[in-house]
Amino acid sequence: MAPPPWAFISRRGLREVVLWLLSDKPMNGAEVIRAVEELTWGFWKPSPGSVYPLLKQLEAEGLAKRREDGRYELTEAGRRAVKLIPWAKIPRPGAPRNIEEVVEELESWSMYLADVATTEPDRIAPYRERIRKIAEILQKV
């Protein structure tokens, strides 16, 4: 899961999202912009005029530091700040960690495919045979 949609509404939202992203790994400004865009499925692509001043501000506040490779990483104060973000405990997007999460993901994706098959059958048509084979494999589980 990712930050809730309302997290992206304001400049403060960008601050929290950037802190959250940096808690995962060091990034430079371009990587932050791309990560936000990917996280929001293209809904929001923050401008360099928003991201780079924010990174400098986080550095000035002692929440992040710029490494020699140009990437920013959180300081201990930055890690503490992330813990204060209400939604920061939401798991990172990525691979499921256990069988229950795999089943939940499969259920969500199968519901998505069913909706696409209903509303846009031409989009799903090229994949019907592969989907059928996957369903056969799952039937054996």
CSV table of C-alpha atoms in Angstrom, one decimal:
chain,number,residue,atom,x,y,z
A,1,MET,CA,0.0,0.0,0.0
A,2,ALA,CA,1.0,3.6,-0.5
A,3,PRO,CA,0.3,6.8,1.3
A,4,PRO,CA,-3.4,7.8,1.2
A,5,PRO,CA,-4.5,10.0,-1.7
A,6,TRP,CA,-5.1,13.0,0.6
A,7,ALA,CA,-1.4,12.9,1.5
A,8,PHE,CA,-0.6,14.4,-1.9
A,9,ILE,CA,-2.9,17.5,-1.7
A,10,SER,CA,-0.6,20.1,-0.2
A,11,ARG,CA,3.1,21.1,0.0
A,12,ARG,CA,3.1,19.6,3.4
A,13,GLY,CA,1.9,16.4,1.8
A,14,LEU,CA,5.0,16.4,-0.5
A,15,ARG,CA,7.2,16.9,2.6
A,16,GLU,CA,5.7,13.9,4.3
A,17,VAL,CA,5.8,11.8,1.1
A,18,VAL,CA,9.5,12.7,0.5
A,19,LEU,CA,10.4,11.9,4.1
A,20,TRP,CA,8.6,8.5,3.8
A,21,LEU,CA,10.4,7.7,0.5
A,22,LEU,CA,13.8,8.6,1.9
A,23,SER,CA,13.1,6.3,4.9
A,24,ASP,CA,13.3,3.4,2.4
A,25,LYS,CA,16.5,4.4,0.6
A,26,PRO,CA,18.6,7.4,-0.4
A,27,MET,CA,17.4,9.3,-3.5
A,28,ASN,CA,18.3,12.3,-5.5
A,29,GLY,CA,15.7,14.8,-6.6
A,30,ALA,CA,15.0,13.1,-10.0
A,31,GLU,CA,14.5,9.8,-8.2
A,32,VAL,CA,12.1,11.4,-5.8
A,33,ILE,CA,10.1,12.9,-8.7
A,34,ARG,CA,10.0,9.6,-10.5
A,35,ALA,CA,9.1,7.7,-7.3
A,36,VAL,CA,6.1,10.0,-6.5
A,37,GLU,CA,4.9,9.7,-10.1
A,38,GLU,CA,5.1,5.9,-10.0
A,39,LEU,CA,3.5,5.8,-6.5
A,40,THR,CA,0.6,7.8,-7.8
A,41,TRP,CA,0.3,5.9,-11.1
A,42,GLY,CA,1.1,9.2,-12.9
A,43,PHE,CA,-1.6,11.2,-11.0
A,44,TRP,CA,1.1,13.5,-9.6
A,45,LYS,CA,4.5,14.4,-10.9
A,46,PRO,CA,6.0,17.1,-8.5
A,47,SER,CA,8.0,19.7,-10.3
A,48,PRO,CA,11.8,20.2,-9.7
A,49,GLY,CA,10.8,23.6,-8.4
A,50,SER,CA,9.0,21.9,-5.5
A,51,VAL,CA,11.3,18.9,-4.9
A,52,TYR,CA,14.7,20.5,-4.8
A,53,PRO,CA,13.9,23.4,-2.5
A,54,LEU,CA,12.2,20.8,-0.2
A,55,LEU,CA,15.3,18.6,-0.2
A,56,LYS,CA,17.4,21.7,0.7
A,57,GLN,CA,14.9,22.6,3.5
A,58,LEU,CA,15.0,19.1,4.9
A,59,GLU,CA,18.8,19.3,4.9
A,60,ALA,CA,18.8,22.7,6.6
A,61,GLU,CA,16.4,21.3,9.3
A,62,GLY,CA,18.8,18.4,10.0
A,63,LEU,CA,16.3,15.8,8.8
A,64,ALA,CA,18.3,14.8,5.7
A,65,LYS,CA,21.8,15.0,4.5
A,66,ARG,CA,23.2,15.1,1.0
A,67,ARG,CA,25.7,12.3,0.2
A,68,GLU,CA,28.7,12.7,-2.1
A,69,ASP,CA,26.7,10.8,-4.8
A,70,GLY,CA,24.1,13.6,-4.7
A,71,ARG,CA,21.4,11.4,-3.0
A,72,TYR,CA,19.7,12.5,0.2
A,73,GLU,CA,19.4,10.2,3.1
A,74,LEU,CA,17.6,10.7,6.4
A,75,THR,CA,19.4,11.5,9.6
A,76,GLU,CA,18.2,10.1,12.9
A,77,ALA,CA,16.1,13.2,13.4
A,78,GLY,CA,14.6,12.5,9.9
A,79,ARG,CA,13.8,8.9,10.9
A,80,ARG,CA,12.1,10.1,14.1
A,81,ALA,CA,10.1,12.6,12.0
A,82,VAL,CA,8.8,9.8,9.7
A,83,LYS,CA,7.5,8.0,12.8
A,84,LEU,CA,5.3,11.0,13.5
A,85,ILE,CA,3.6,10.8,10.1
A,86,PRO,CA,0.2,9.2,10.8
A,87,TRP,CA,0.1,7.0,7.6
A,88,ALA,CA,3.8,6.2,7.6
A,89,LYS,CA,3.2,2.7,9.2
A,90,ILE,CA,1.4,1.6,6.0
A,91,PRO,CA,3.4,-1.1,4.3
A,92,ARG,CA,5.5,-0.2,1.3
A,93,PRO,CA,4.3,-1.1,-2.1
A,94,GLY,CA,6.0,-4.3,-3.3
A,95,ALA,CA,5.9,-8.0,-3.1
A,96,PRO,CA,3.5,-9.7,-0.6
A,97,ARG,CA,5.3,-10.9,2.5
A,98,ASN,CA,3.2,-14.0,3.3
A,99,ILE,CA,0.6,-16.3,1.9
A,100,GLU,CA,-2.3,-14.2,3.2
A,101,GLU,CA,-1.0,-11.1,1.4
A,102,VAL,CA,-0.5,-13.2,-1.8
A,103,VAL,CA,-4.1,-14.4,-1.6
A,104,GLU,CA,-5.3,-10.8,-1.0
A,105,GLU,CA,-3.3,-9.6,-4.0
A,106,LEU,CA,-4.6,-12.4,-6.2
A,107,GLU,CA,-8.2,-11.5,-5.2
A,108,SER,CA,-7.7,-7.8,-6.0
A,109,TRP,CA,-6.1,-8.5,-9.3
A,110,SER,CA,-8.7,-11.0,-10.3
A,111,MET,CA,-11.5,-8.5,-9.5
A,112,TYR,CA,-9.6,-5.9,-11.6
A,113,LEU,CA,-9.3,-8.3,-14.6
A,114,ALA,CA,-13.0,-9.2,-14.3
A,115,ASP,CA,-13.9,-5.5,-14.4
A,116,VAL,CA,-11.7,-4.8,-17.4
A,117,ALA,CA,-13.2,-7.9,-19.1
A,118,THR,CA,-16.7,-6.4,-18.6
A,119,THR,CA,-15.9,-2.8,-19.5
A,120,GLU,CA,-13.1,-3.2,-22.0
A,121,PRO,CA,-13.2,-6.7,-23.5
A,122,ASP,CA,-10.9,-5.8,-26.3
A,123,ARG,CA,-8.1,-4.9,-23.9
A,124,ILE,CA,-8.4,-8.3,-22.2
A,125,ALA,CA,-8.8,-10.4,-25.3
A,126,PRO,CA,-5.1,-10.9,-26.1
A,127,TYR,CA,-4.5,-12.3,-22.6
A,128,ARG,CA,-7.5,-14.6,-22.2
A,129,GLU,CA,-5.5,-17.8,-22.8
A,130,ARG,CA,-2.8,-16.9,-20.4
A,131,ILE,CA,-5.3,-15.9,-17.8
A,132,ARG,CA,-7.1,-19.3,-18.3
A,133,LYS,CA,-3.8,-21.1,-17.8
A,134,ILE,CA,-3.1,-19.2,-14.6
A,135,ALA,CA,-6.6,-20.1,-13.3
A,136,GLU,CA,-5.9,-23.8,-14.0
A,137,ILE,CA,-2.7,-23.5,-12.0
A,138,LEU,CA,-4.5,-21.9,-9.1
A,139,GLN,CA,-7.2,-24.6,-9.2
A,140,LYS,CA,-4.6,-27.1,-8.4
A,141,VAL,CA,-3.6,-25.3,-5.2
